[in-house]
CSV table of C-alpha atoms and ligand atoms in Angstrom, one decimal:
chain,number,residue,atom,x,y,z
C,10,MET,CA,-0.1,-0.1,0.0
C,11,THR,CA,1.1,3.4,-0.7
C,12,MET,CA,2.0,5.8,2.2
C,13,LYS,CA,1.5,9.1,2.9
C,14,TYR,CA,3.0,11.6,5.4
C,15,PHE,CA,1.1,13.9,7.8
C,16,LEU,CA,2.9,16.6,9.6
C,17,ASN,CA,2.1,16.4,13.3
C,18,SER,CA,2.4,19.5,15.1
C,19,SER,CA,6.1,19.5,16.1
C,20,GLY,CA,6.7,19.6,12.2
C,21,LYS,CA,7.8,15.9,11.9
C,22,LYS,CA,6.6,13.6,9.7
C,23,GLN,CA,4.6,10.7,10.6
C,24,ARG,CA,3.1,7.7,8.6
C,25,GLY,CA,-0.5,7.7,7.4
C,26,PRO,CA,-2.5,5.7,5.0
C,27,SER,CA,-2.3,5.6,1.5
C,28,SER,CA,-4.5,8.7,-0.4
C,29,LYS,CA,-5.3,6.2,-3.2
C,30,GLY,CA,-9.0,4.9,-2.9
C,31,THR,CA,-12.4,6.8,-3.6
C,32,VAL,CA,-13.5,9.5,-1.4
C,33,PRO,CA,-17.7,9.3,-1.3
C,34,THR,CA,-19.6,12.3,-1.7
C,35,ASN,CA,-22.0,12.0,1.2
C,36,ARG,CA,-21.7,13.4,4.8
C,37,PRO,CA,-22.1,11.2,8.0
C,38,LYS,CA,-25.5,10.0,8.3
C,39,HIS,CA,-27.5,10.0,11.6
C,40,TYR,CA,-28.0,6.3,12.9
C,41,CYS,CA,-31.0,6.0,15.3
C,42,GLY,CA,-33.3,7.5,17.9
C,43,VAL,CA,-35.5,6.1,20.5
C,44,PHE,CA,-38.4,7.1,22.5
C,45,GLY,CA,-40.8,5.4,25.1
C,46,ILE,CA,-43.9,6.0,27.2
C,47,TYR,CA,-45.5,4.3,30.0
C,48,ASN,CA,-48.9,4.7,31.3
C,49,HIS,CA,-50.4,7.4,29.1
C,50,PRO,CA,-53.6,7.2,27.2
C,51,ASP,CA,-52.4,9.1,24.3
C,52,ALA,CA,-49.6,6.7,24.3
C,53,ALA,CA,-48.8,6.1,20.5
C,54,ARG,CA,-49.6,9.6,19.4
C,55,LEU,CA,-47.1,11.1,21.9
C,56,THR,CA,-44.7,8.6,20.6
C,57,HIS,CA,-45.5,9.7,17.2
C,58,LEU,CA,-44.7,13.4,18.1
C,59,GLY,CA,-41.3,11.9,20.0
C,60,LEU,CA,-40.2,10.5,16.7
C,61,PHE,CA,-40.8,13.9,14.8
C,62,ALA,CA,-38.2,15.6,17.2
C,63,LEU,CA,-36.0,12.8,16.9
C,64,GLN,CA,-36.2,12.7,13.2
C,65,HIS,CA,-32.7,14.0,12.5
C,66,ARG,CA,-31.2,11.1,14.2
C,67,GLY,CA,-32.9,8.7,11.3
C,68,GLU,CA,-34.4,9.1,8.2
C,69,GLU,CA,-34.5,5.6,6.6
C,70,ALA,CA,-37.3,4.2,8.9
C,71,ALA,CA,-39.8,4.7,11.7
C,72,GLY,CA,-41.8,2.6,13.7
C,73,ILE,CA,-43.9,2.5,16.5
C,74,CYS,CA,-45.2,-0.7,19.1
C,75,THR,CA,-47.8,-0.1,21.7
C,76,SER,CA,-49.2,-2.6,24.5
C,77,ASP,CA,-52.7,-2.7,25.6
C,78,GLY,CA,-51.4,-4.9,28.8
C,79,ARG,CA,-52.3,-8.3,27.0
C,80,GLU,CA,-50.6,-7.9,23.6
C,81,LEU,CA,-48.5,-5.8,21.5
C,82,HIS,CA,-49.0,-4.0,18.2
C,83,LEU,CA,-46.7,-2.8,15.6
C,84,VAL,CA,-46.8,-0.4,12.7
C,85,LYS,CA,-43.3,0.2,10.8
C,86,ASN,CA,-42.1,1.0,7.7
C,87,CYS,CA,-39.4,2.4,5.4
C,88,GLY,CA,-39.4,6.3,5.3
C,89,LEU,CA,-39.7,9.6,7.1
C,90,VAL,CA,-42.2,9.6,10.2
C,91,GLY,CA,-44.8,11.7,8.1
C,92,GLU,CA,-44.5,8.9,5.5
C,93,VAL,CA,-45.1,6.0,7.9
C,94,PHE,CA,-47.6,7.1,10.2
C,95,SER,CA,-51.3,8.5,9.1
C,96,GLU,CA,-54.1,9.2,11.0
C,97,ALA,CA,-54.9,5.4,10.2
C,98,SER,CA,-52.3,4.0,11.8
C,99,PHE,CA,-53.4,5.0,15.1
C,100,PRO,CA,-56.3,2.7,15.7
C,101,LYS,CA,-53.8,0.1,15.2
C,102,LEU,CA,-51.4,1.2,18.0
C,103,PRO,CA,-54.1,0.8,20.9
C,104,GLY,CA,-52.6,0.8,24.4
C,105,MET,CA,-51.3,3.1,27.3
C,106,HIS,CA,-47.8,1.9,26.8
C,107,ALA,CA,-45.3,2.2,23.7
C,108,ILE,CA,-41.8,2.6,22.4
C,109,GLY,CA,-40.8,4.2,18.9
C,110,HIS,CA,-37.7,4.2,17.0
C,111,VAL,CA,-36.4,6.1,13.7
C,112,ARG,CA,-33.6,4.4,11.7
C,113,TYR,CA,-30.6,5.1,9.5
C,114,SER,CA,-29.3,1.7,9.0
C,115,THR,CA,-25.5,1.3,10.6
C,116,THR,CA,-25.5,-2.4,10.4
C,117,GLY,CA,-28.1,-4.4,8.5
C,118,SER,CA,-29.4,-3.3,4.8
C,119,SER,CA,-32.0,-1.0,4.9
C,120,ASN,CA,-35.3,-2.9,4.4
C,121,LEU,CA,-38.3,-3.7,5.9
C,122,LEU,CA,-37.1,-6.8,7.7
C,123,ASN,CA,-34.6,-4.1,9.2
C,124,THR,CA,-36.7,-1.6,10.7
C,125,GLN,CA,-37.3,-1.2,14.1
C,126,PRO,CA,-39.0,-1.7,17.0
C,127,TYR,CA,-38.2,-5.3,16.4
C,128,MET,CA,-40.8,-7.3,18.2
C,129,VAL,CA,-40.9,-11.1,19.0
C,130,ASN,CA,-42.8,-13.6,20.9
C,131,TYR,CA,-40.4,-15.5,23.2
C,132,VAL,CA,-40.4,-17.7,26.7
C,133,ARG,CA,-41.5,-14.7,28.7
C,134,GLY,CA,-44.2,-13.6,26.2
C,135,GLN,CA,-43.7,-10.6,23.8
C,136,ILE,CA,-41.1,-8.0,23.6
C,137,ALA,CA,-40.2,-5.1,21.6
C,138,VAL,CA,-36.5,-3.6,21.5
C,139,GLY,CA,-35.5,-0.2,19.9
C,140,HIS,CA,-31.8,0.2,19.8
C,141,ASN,CA,-29.5,3.1,18.9
C,142,GLY,CA,-26.0,2.1,18.9
C,143,ASN,CA,-23.9,-0.4,17.4
C,144,LEU,CA,-22.3,-3.9,19.0
C,145,VAL,CA,-18.7,-4.5,18.3
C,146,ASN,CA,-18.9,-7.7,19.2
C,147,ALA,CA,-22.0,-8.7,17.0
C,148,GLN,CA,-20.5,-11.1,14.8
C,149,LYS,CA,-19.4,-13.5,17.3
C,150,LEU,CA,-22.6,-13.1,19.0
C,151,ARG,CA,-24.4,-14.0,16.0
C,152,ALA,CA,-22.6,-17.0,15.4
C,153,ASP,CA,-22.5,-18.5,18.8
C,154,LEU,CA,-26.3,-17.9,18.8
C,155,GLU,CA,-26.7,-19.5,15.3
C,156,ALA,CA,-24.8,-22.3,16.4
C,157,SER,CA,-27.2,-23.0,19.2
C,158,GLY,CA,-30.2,-22.9,16.9
C,159,SER,CA,-31.3,-19.4,16.7
C,160,ILE,CA,-32.9,-18.2,14.0
C,161,PHE,CA,-32.6,-14.8,13.0
C,162,GLY,CA,-35.2,-12.7,11.1
C,163,SER,CA,-33.2,-9.7,10.2
C,164,THR,CA,-29.5,-8.6,9.6
C,165,MET,CA,-29.5,-5.8,12.5
C,166,ASP,CA,-27.1,-6.4,15.7
C,167,SER,CA,-30.3,-5.2,17.6
C,168,GLU,CA,-31.7,-8.8,17.0
C,169,ILE,CA,-29.0,-10.2,19.3
C,170,PHE,CA,-30.6,-8.4,22.3
C,171,VAL,CA,-34.0,-10.7,22.2
C,172,HIS,CA,-31.8,-13.9,21.0
C,173,LEU,CA,-30.0,-13.5,24.4
C,174,MET,CA,-32.8,-12.5,26.7
C,175,ALA,CA,-34.8,-15.6,25.3
C,176,ASN,CA,-32.9,-18.0,27.0
C,177,PRO,CA,-35.8,-20.0,29.0
C,178,ALA,CA,-32.8,-20.6,32.0
C,179,HIS,CA,-33.1,-16.9,33.2
C,180,SER,CA,-35.6,-16.6,36.1
C,181,SER,CA,-36.9,-13.3,35.7
C,182,LEU,CA,-36.9,-10.2,33.3
C,183,GLU,CA,-34.3,-8.3,35.5
C,184,GLU,CA,-31.9,-11.8,35.4
C,185,ALA,CA,-32.7,-11.7,31.6
C,186,LEU,CA,-31.7,-8.0,30.8
C,187,THR,CA,-28.4,-8.7,33.5
C,188,GLN,CA,-27.1,-11.9,31.4
C,189,SER,CA,-28.0,-10.3,28.1
C,190,LEU,CA,-26.4,-6.9,28.6
C,191,ARG,CA,-23.3,-8.6,30.2
C,192,LYS,CA,-22.7,-10.3,27.0
C,193,VAL,CA,-23.1,-7.5,24.4
C,194,GLU,CA,-20.1,-5.0,23.7
C,195,GLY,CA,-20.3,-1.4,22.0
C,196,ALA,CA,-22.7,1.1,21.9
C,197,TYR,CA,-26.2,0.7,23.0
C,198,SER,CA,-29.2,3.2,24.4
C,199,LEU,CA,-32.1,0.6,24.1
C,200,VAL,CA,-35.8,1.1,24.6
C,201,MET,CA,-37.8,-2.3,25.3
C,202,LEU,CA,-41.2,-3.0,25.5
C,203,THR,CA,-43.2,-6.1,27.0
C,204,GLN,CA,-46.7,-6.4,27.7
C,205,GLN,CA,-46.6,-5.0,31.5
C,206,GLN,CA,-43.1,-3.0,31.2
C,207,LEU,CA,-41.2,-0.2,29.4
C,208,ILE,CA,-37.4,-0.7,30.0
C,209,GLY,CA,-34.6,1.5,29.2
C,210,ALA,CA,-30.6,0.4,29.0
C,211,ARG,CA,-27.7,2.5,28.4
C,212,ASP,CA,-24.0,0.7,27.9
C,213,PRO,CA,-21.5,0.8,30.5
C,214,GLN,CA,-19.7,3.6,29.0
C,215,GLY,CA,-22.7,5.7,27.7
C,216,PHE,CA,-21.6,6.2,24.0
C,217,ARG,CA,-25.2,7.3,23.0
C,218,PRO,CA,-27.8,9.2,25.2
C,219,LEU,CA,-30.8,8.2,26.9
C,220,CYS,CA,-32.9,10.5,29.0
C,221,LEU,CA,-35.6,10.1,31.4
C,222,GLY,CA,-38.7,12.4,31.7
C,223,LYS,CA,-42.2,12.5,33.3
C,224,ILE,CA,-45.4,13.9,31.8
C,225,GLY,CA,-47.8,14.2,35.0
C,226,GLY,CA,-47.9,10.6,36.6
C,227,CYS,CA,-46.4,9.0,33.1
C,228,TYR,CA,-42.7,8.1,32.6
C,229,VAL,CA,-40.7,8.7,29.1
C,230,LEU,CA,-37.7,7.8,27.6
C,231,ALA,CA,-36.0,9.4,24.7
C,232,SER,CA,-32.7,10.1,23.1
C,233,GLU,CA,-33.1,13.6,23.3
C,234,THR,CA,-34.4,16.0,25.3
C,235,CYS,CA,-36.0,17.7,22.6
C,236,ALA,CA,-38.5,15.0,22.0
C,237,PHE,CA,-39.7,15.8,25.6
C,238,ASP,CA,-39.8,19.7,24.9
C,239,LEU,CA,-42.4,18.4,21.9
C,240,VAL,CA,-44.6,16.0,24.2
C,241,GLU,CA,-44.5,18.4,27.1
C,242,ALA,CA,-42.6,16.1,29.3
C,243,GLU,CA,-40.1,17.3,32.3
C,244,LEU,CA,-36.9,16.2,32.4
C,245,ILE,CA,-35.9,13.9,35.6
C,246,ARG,CA,-32.5,12.9,34.7
C,247,GLU,CA,-30.2,11.0,32.3
C,248,VAL,CA,-30.2,7.4,32.2
C,249,GLU,CA,-26.7,6.5,33.8
C,250,PRO,CA,-24.1,4.7,31.7
C,251,GLY,CA,-24.8,1.0,32.4
C,252,GLU,CA,-28.0,1.6,33.9
C,253,VAL,CA,-31.3,-0.4,33.3
C,254,VAL,CA,-34.7,1.1,34.3
C,255,ILE,CA,-37.5,-1.0,34.4
C,256,ILE,CA,-40.9,1.0,34.8
C,257,ASP,CA,-43.9,-0.6,35.7
C,258,GLU,CA,-46.9,0.0,38.0
C,259,ASN,CA,-44.5,0.3,40.5
C,260,GLY,CA,-42.7,2.8,39.4
C,261,VAL,CA,-39.1,3.0,38.2
C,262,ASN,CA,-36.9,0.3,39.3
C,263,SER,CA,-33.4,0.8,38.3
C,264,PHE,CA,-30.3,-1.4,38.6
C,265,PHE,CA,-26.9,-1.8,37.0
C,266,PRO,CA,-25.8,-5.2,35.5
C,267,HIS,CA,-22.0,-4.4,35.1
C,268,GLY,CA,-22.0,-2.6,38.6
C,269,ARG,CA,-22.4,1.0,39.0
C,270,GLY,CA,-19.5,3.3,37.4
C,271,SER,CA,-17.5,0.0,36.9
C,272,GLN,CA,-16.3,1.2,33.0
C,273,LYS,CA,-14.8,4.6,32.5
C,274,THR,CA,-17.2,6.3,30.4
C,275,ALA,CA,-17.1,7.1,26.6
C,276,GLN,CA,-20.0,9.7,25.5
C,277,CYS,CA,-19.7,10.5,22.1
C,278,VAL,CA,-18.1,14.0,21.6
C,279,PHE,CA,-19.4,14.1,18.2
C,280,GLU,CA,-23.2,14.5,19.5
C,281,PHE,CA,-22.3,17.4,20.6
C,282,VAL,CA,-20.4,18.5,17.4
C,283,TYR,CA,-23.0,17.4,14.9
C,284,PHE,CA,-25.2,14.6,15.6
C,285,ALA,CA,-27.8,16.2,18.4
C,286,ARG,CA,-30.4,18.7,18.1
C,287,PRO,CA,-29.1,21.9,19.6
C,288,ASP,CA,-32.1,22.7,21.6
C,289,SER,CA,-31.4,19.3,23.3
C,290,ASN,CA,-29.6,18.6,26.6
C,291,ILE,CA,-27.4,15.8,26.7
C,292,PHE,CA,-24.5,14.4,28.5
C,293,GLY,CA,-25.3,17.2,31.3
C,294,ASN,CA,-24.9,19.9,28.7
C,295,ASN,CA,-27.1,22.1,26.5
C,296,VAL,CA,-26.0,21.2,22.8
C,297,ALA,CA,-26.4,25.0,21.7
C,298,MET,CA,-24.2,26.4,24.0
C,299,VAL,CA,-21.3,23.6,23.5
C,300,ARG,CA,-21.4,24.4,20.0
C,301,GLU,CA,-20.8,28.3,20.6
C,302,GLU,CA,-18.1,27.2,22.7
C,303,LEU,CA,-16.5,24.9,20.1
C,304,GLY,CA,-16.8,28.3,17.5
C,305,ARG,CA,-15.2,30.2,20.4
C,306,GLN,CA,-12.2,28.0,20.9
C,307,LEU,CA,-11.9,27.5,17.1
C,308,ALA,CA,-11.5,31.5,16.7
C,309,LYS,CA,-9.0,31.5,19.4
C,310,GLU,CA,-7.2,28.9,17.5
C,311,THR,CA,-7.6,30.0,14.2
C,312,HIS,CA,-7.9,33.7,13.6
C,313,VAL,CA,-8.0,34.9,10.1
C,314,ALA,CA,-8.7,38.5,8.9
C,315,ALA,CA,-12.1,38.5,7.2
C,316,ASP,CA,-15.3,40.3,6.5
C,317,LEU,CA,-17.9,38.1,7.7
C,318,VAL,CA,-18.3,34.8,9.1
C,319,ILE,CA,-20.8,32.3,7.6
C,320,PRO,CA,-22.4,29.0,9.1
C,321,VAL,CA,-23.1,26.2,7.0
C,322,PRO,CA,-26.9,25.6,8.0
C,323,ASP,CA,-27.8,24.0,10.3
C,324,SER,CA,-25.1,22.3,12.5
C,325,GLY,CA,-22.8,24.9,11.8
C,326,ASN,CA,-25.2,27.9,13.3
C,327,PHE,CA,-24.2,28.2,16.7
C,328,ALA,CA,-20.5,27.2,16.1
C,329,ALA,CA,-20.2,30.4,13.3
C,330,MET,CA,-22.0,32.4,16.1
C,331,GLY,CA,-19.5,31.5,18.7
C,332,TYR,CA,-16.5,32.3,16.1
C,333,SER,CA,-18.3,35.8,15.3
C,334,LYS,CA,-18.5,36.7,18.7
C,335,GLU,CA,-14.9,35.7,19.9
C,336,SER,CA,-13.4,37.6,17.1
C,337,GLY,CA,-15.4,40.4,16.1
C,338,ILE,CA,-16.2,39.4,12.4
C,339,PRO,CA,-19.6,40.0,11.8
C,340,LEU,CA,-22.1,37.0,11.4
C,341,GLY,CA,-23.8,36.5,8.3
C,342,HIS,CA,-26.2,34.6,6.5
C,343,GLY,CA,-24.6,33.7,3.3
C,344,PHE,CA,-26.2,30.2,2.4
C,345,THR,CA,-30.3,29.6,2.4
C,346,ARG,CA,-31.0,26.0,2.7
C,347,ASN,CA,-33.7,24.4,1.0
C,348,HIS,CA,-35.4,22.1,3.6
C,349,TYR,CA,-37.8,20.3,1.3
C,350,ILE,CA,-35.4,17.5,-0.2
C,351,GLY,CA,-36.7,14.1,0.0
C,352,ARG,CA,-34.7,11.7,0.9
C,353,THR,CA,-34.9,9.9,-2.5
C,354,PHE,CA,-34.6,13.0,-4.6
C,355,ILE,CA,-31.4,12.2,-5.7
C,356,ASN,CA,-29.1,9.1,-4.5
C,357,PRO,CA,-25.7,9.9,-3.1
C,358,GLU,CA,-24.3,7.4,-5.7
C,359,GLN,CA,-26.1,9.1,-9.0
C,360,GLY,CA,-26.5,12.3,-9.9
C,361,GLN,CA,-24.0,15.6,-10.1
C,362,ARG,CA,-22.7,16.6,-6.7
C,363,THR,CA,-22.9,20.1,-7.5
C,364,LEU,CA,-26.2,20.3,-8.3
C,365,LYS,CA,-27.0,18.1,-5.4
C,366,VAL,CA,-25.2,20.7,-2.8
C,367,LYS,CA,-26.7,23.5,-4.6
C,368,ILE,CA,-30.3,22.2,-4.3
C,369,LYS,CA,-30.1,21.8,-0.5
C,370,LEU,CA,-27.7,25.0,0.1
C,371,ASN,CA,-27.8,28.4,-2.2
C,372,PRO,CA,-25.1,31.0,-1.6
C,373,ILE,CA,-26.8,34.7,-1.4
C,374,ARG,CA,-24.8,36.8,-3.6
C,375,GLN,CA,-25.6,40.1,-2.1
C,376,VAL,CA,-24.3,38.7,0.9
C,377,VAL,CA,-20.8,37.4,0.1
C,378,LYS,CA,-19.9,39.4,-2.8
C,379,ASP,CA,-16.5,40.5,-2.6
C,380,LYS,CA,-16.3,39.6,0.8
C,381,ARG,CA,-13.2,37.4,2.4
C,382,VAL,CA,-15.8,35.0,4.3
C,383,VAL,CA,-15.0,32.6,6.9
C,384,VAL,CA,-17.2,29.4,6.5
C,385,VAL,CA,-18.1,27.5,9.8
C,386,ASP,CA,-19.1,24.0,9.4
C,387,ASP,CA,-19.0,21.1,11.9
C,388,SER,CA,-16.8,18.5,9.9
C,389,ILE,CA,-15.2,17.7,6.9
C,390,VAL,CA,-15.7,13.8,6.8
C,391,ARG,CA,-15.3,12.6,2.9
C,392,GLY,CA,-14.9,16.3,1.3
C,393,ASN,CA,-16.6,16.3,-1.8
C,394,THR,CA,-19.8,18.2,-0.4
C,395,ALA,CA,-17.2,21.1,1.3
C,396,LYS,CA,-15.5,21.8,-2.1
C,397,SER,CA,-18.9,21.7,-3.9
C,398,ARG,CA,-19.9,24.3,-1.3
C,399,VAL,CA,-16.4,26.4,-2.0
C,400,LYS,CA,-17.1,26.4,-5.5
C,401,LEU,CA,-20.6,27.8,-5.3
C,402,LEU,CA,-19.3,30.3,-2.8
C,403,ARG,CA,-16.6,31.6,-5.3
C,404,ALA,CA,-19.3,31.8,-8.2
C,405,ALA,CA,-21.3,34.1,-6.2
C,406,GLY,CA,-18.5,36.5,-6.0
C,407,ALA,CA,-16.9,35.5,-2.6
C,408,LYS,CA,-13.3,37.5,-2.8
C,409,GLU,CA,-11.5,34.9,-0.1
C,410,VAL,CA,-13.3,31.5,1.6
C,411,HIS,CA,-11.8,30.5,4.4
C,412,MET,CA,-12.8,26.9,6.2
C,413,ARG,CA,-13.1,26.5,9.6
C,414,ILE,CA,-14.0,23.3,10.9
C,415,SER,CA,-15.5,22.9,15.0
C,416,CYS,CA,-13.7,19.8,15.5
C,417,PRO,CA,-10.2,17.9,14.7
C,418,PRO,CA,-9.6,16.1,11.4
C,419,HIS,CA,-11.3,12.8,11.4
C,420,LEU,CA,-9.0,10.3,10.9
C,421,TRP,CA,-10.5,7.1,12.3
C,422,PRO,CA,-13.7,4.9,11.5
C,423,CYS,CA,-16.2,4.8,14.2
C,424,TYR,CA,-17.7,1.2,15.5
C,425,TYR,CA,-19.9,2.7,17.7
C,426,GLY,CA,-22.8,3.6,15.2
C,427,ILE,CA,-21.7,6.0,12.7
C,428,ASP,CA,-21.7,4.8,9.0
C,429,PHE,CA,-17.9,6.1,8.1
C,430,PRO,CA,-16.5,2.6,8.7
C,431,SER,CA,-13.5,2.9,6.5
C,432,LYS,CA,-10.3,5.1,6.2
C,433,THR,CA,-10.7,5.3,2.6
C,434,GLU,CA,-13.7,7.2,3.3
C,435,LEU,CA,-12.0,10.0,5.0
C,436,ILE,CA,-10.5,12.9,3.7
C,437,ALA,CA,-7.9,13.9,6.4
C,438,SER,CA,-7.1,10.2,6.4
C,439,ASN,CA,-5.9,10.4,3.1
C,440,MET,CA,-4.8,13.8,2.5
C,441,GLU,CA,-2.1,16.5,4.3
C,442,ILE,CA,-3.6,19.5,5.6
C,443,ASN,CA,-2.2,21.3,2.9
C,444,GLU,CA,-4.0,18.8,0.0
C,445,ILE,CA,-7.4,19.1,1.4
C,446,LYS,CA,-6.7,23.0,1.2
C,447,LYS,CA,-5.7,22.8,-2.5
C,448,TYR,CA,-8.5,20.1,-2.8
C,449,LEU,CA,-11.5,22.3,-1.3
C,450,ASP,CA,-9.9,25.3,-3.3
C,451,VAL,CA,-9.9,27.5,0.1
C,452,ASP,CA,-7.6,30.2,1.1
C,453,SER,CA,-7.0,28.7,4.2
C,454,ILE,CA,-8.6,25.7,6.5
C,455,GLY,CA,-8.3,25.3,10.2
C,456,TYR,CA,-9.7,23.0,12.5
C,457,LEU,CA,-10.3,22.9,16.1
C,458,SER,CA,-7.6,21.2,18.5
C,459,LEU,CA,-8.9,17.9,20.2
C,460,ASP,CA,-8.1,19.7,23.3
C,461,GLY,CA,-10.1,22.8,22.2
C,462,MET,CA,-12.8,20.3,21.5
C,463,LEU,CA,-13.0,18.6,24.7
C,464,LYS,CA,-12.5,21.6,26.7
C,465,SER,CA,-15.7,23.3,24.9
C,466,THR,CA,-17.8,20.6,26.2
C,467,GLY,CA,-18.3,21.4,29.6
C,468,ASN,CA,-17.7,18.1,31.3
C,469,THR,CA,-14.2,16.5,32.0
C,470,PRO,CA,-12.6,15.7,29.0
C,471,HIS,CA,-12.0,12.0,30.1
C,472,ASN,CA,-15.5,11.3,30.1
C,473,PHE,CA,-15.7,11.2,26.3
C,474,CYS,CA,-15.2,9.0,23.2
C,475,SER,CA,-13.2,10.7,20.6
C,476,ALA,CA,-11.8,7.7,18.7
C,477,CYS,CA,-12.8,9.3,15.3
C,478,PHE,CA,-10.3,11.9,15.8
C,479,ASN,CA,-7.2,10.1,17.9
C,480,GLY,CA,-7.8,6.4,17.3
C,481,LYS,CA,-8.0,5.5,20.7
C,482,TYR,CA,-11.0,3.1,20.9
C,483,PRO,CA,-12.7,2.8,24.3
C,484,THR,CA,-13.9,-0.9,23.7
C,485,LYS,CA,-11.8,-4.1,22.2
C,486,ILE,CA,-12.6,-4.0,18.5
C,487,SER,CA,-12.7,-7.6,16.8
C,488,ASP,CA,-10.4,-9.0,14.8
C,489,ASP,CA,-11.8,-8.2,11.4
C,490,VAL,CA,-11.8,-4.6,11.7
C,491,ASP,CA,-8.4,-2.3,11.4
C,492,LYS,CA,-6.1,-2.9,14.3
C,493,LEU,CA,-3.7,-0.2,13.3
C,494,LYS,CA,-3.8,1.8,16.9
C,495,LEU,CA,-1.3,4.4,16.3
C,496,GLU,CA,-2.5,7.8,17.4
C,497,LYS,CA,-2.0,9.9,14.4
C,498,LYS,CA,-1.2,13.8,14.6
C,499,VAL,CA,-1.9,16.3,12.1
C,500,SER,CA,-1.7,19.8,11.1
C,501,LEU,CA,-5.0,21.6,11.9
C,502,PHE,CA,-4.4,25.0,9.9
C,503,ALA,CA,-3.1,26.0,6.4
I,28,LIG,S1,-15.7,7.1,17.3
I,28,LIG,FE1,-16.3,9.6,17.0
I,28,LIG,S2,-18.4,9.0,16.4
I,28,LIG,FE2,-17.9,7.1,17.1
I,28,LIG,S3,-18.9,7.2,19.2
I,28,LIG,FE3,-16.5,8.0,19.1
I,28,LIG,S4,-16.4,9.8,19.1
I,28,LIG,FE4,-18.3,9.4,18.7
């Protein structure tokens, strides 16, 4: 394999992966969102609203499963929440308890079999599961289960939970959960529904968020608090890393299958940078406030003389505001975003790249013409979208284009639920900083440092996973994935 070299912070060359291979066009996809509610007369409708609020976490499929106390009822399909459910759906979803799921496929292809909630009949009755995250030992667990007779109905790693729980040797639901969750490794924030119980669970490292709230006397669970706002629920607290909550007629019963605080936490820092909605509070902080701080820190680290700071909407908005406040450079809105692009309008693998970007974001000539603009975005993963945006800005008359990114370069794949599984897809893993600058055709480029990013979270930096930036994976990764564990250092500014 041809090897490239990066410049580290001391100017020494360091080995990195080849620049050969394709650089796909699309940004990281969102992955999944979960919602659950116990003991509410409008359980299905509130779950429907909750899924609307969580739509940004998954746009390929949506589903709701309800319990009327005797049996479970399920409606799910491929599509957006607004496409999957109509008024005709609700009579099919009776009951006071419900879970819901929006999905982007991270393991398992995108088809009806792989939609969630995933519902089965098993030794203790019926159970449905909605999963956000990715298991890192799924292949081995599935092979072991199949060797002992399990028949899988999907290709999702999420199905493994119900197979593990189906072991008839377990004496209770608590024991089934304890024994099952001790076997899985990786990222999971789960909602589960039986005829009588709503269950929430978070992996011991707490990769993905999961929040517990209340509407009057009813308990709710959601990936993000923006879903609570829509259903007028009050946040009680986050489900702790490693915690299981069983909600039933006795209230909330909490326990820790691995022991409380048994593992160092590794919450996904990229939730703050990109995935979560700015109005959500996760990992003890408000996402918008963290993004603004990321922008401030970025301005301190990568200052440039310019006339205007413009965000790439929507996820760059708050970081751009922070950059503007810190630098004193006025904030302007140089792009208009079209919110009405259907998922299938242009397939990422088809069509003309610049046209696709142009349909989504159009520069405002009168704002950017003859200006030196600082464009603030949350990340550059593959690079082609950023390149197209720069081209549009230049065509609209921008005099200089300075790209600023509110996180460090993505150098490593994520095994915890994000769809950039190979280094060949990551531009910073394939090009030096000067090559990226040239490739994007920008006048300068600056990334936020790892320390700067972690400091901006307002939490203890060691609480976070930042493996896609530094290659330090918080779990064991199975043998069939990349074993190269060397930390890469790159120049952040050119
Ligand atoms: S590798 Fe990156 S995207 Fe994946 S969980 Fe860790 S910080 Fe988040």
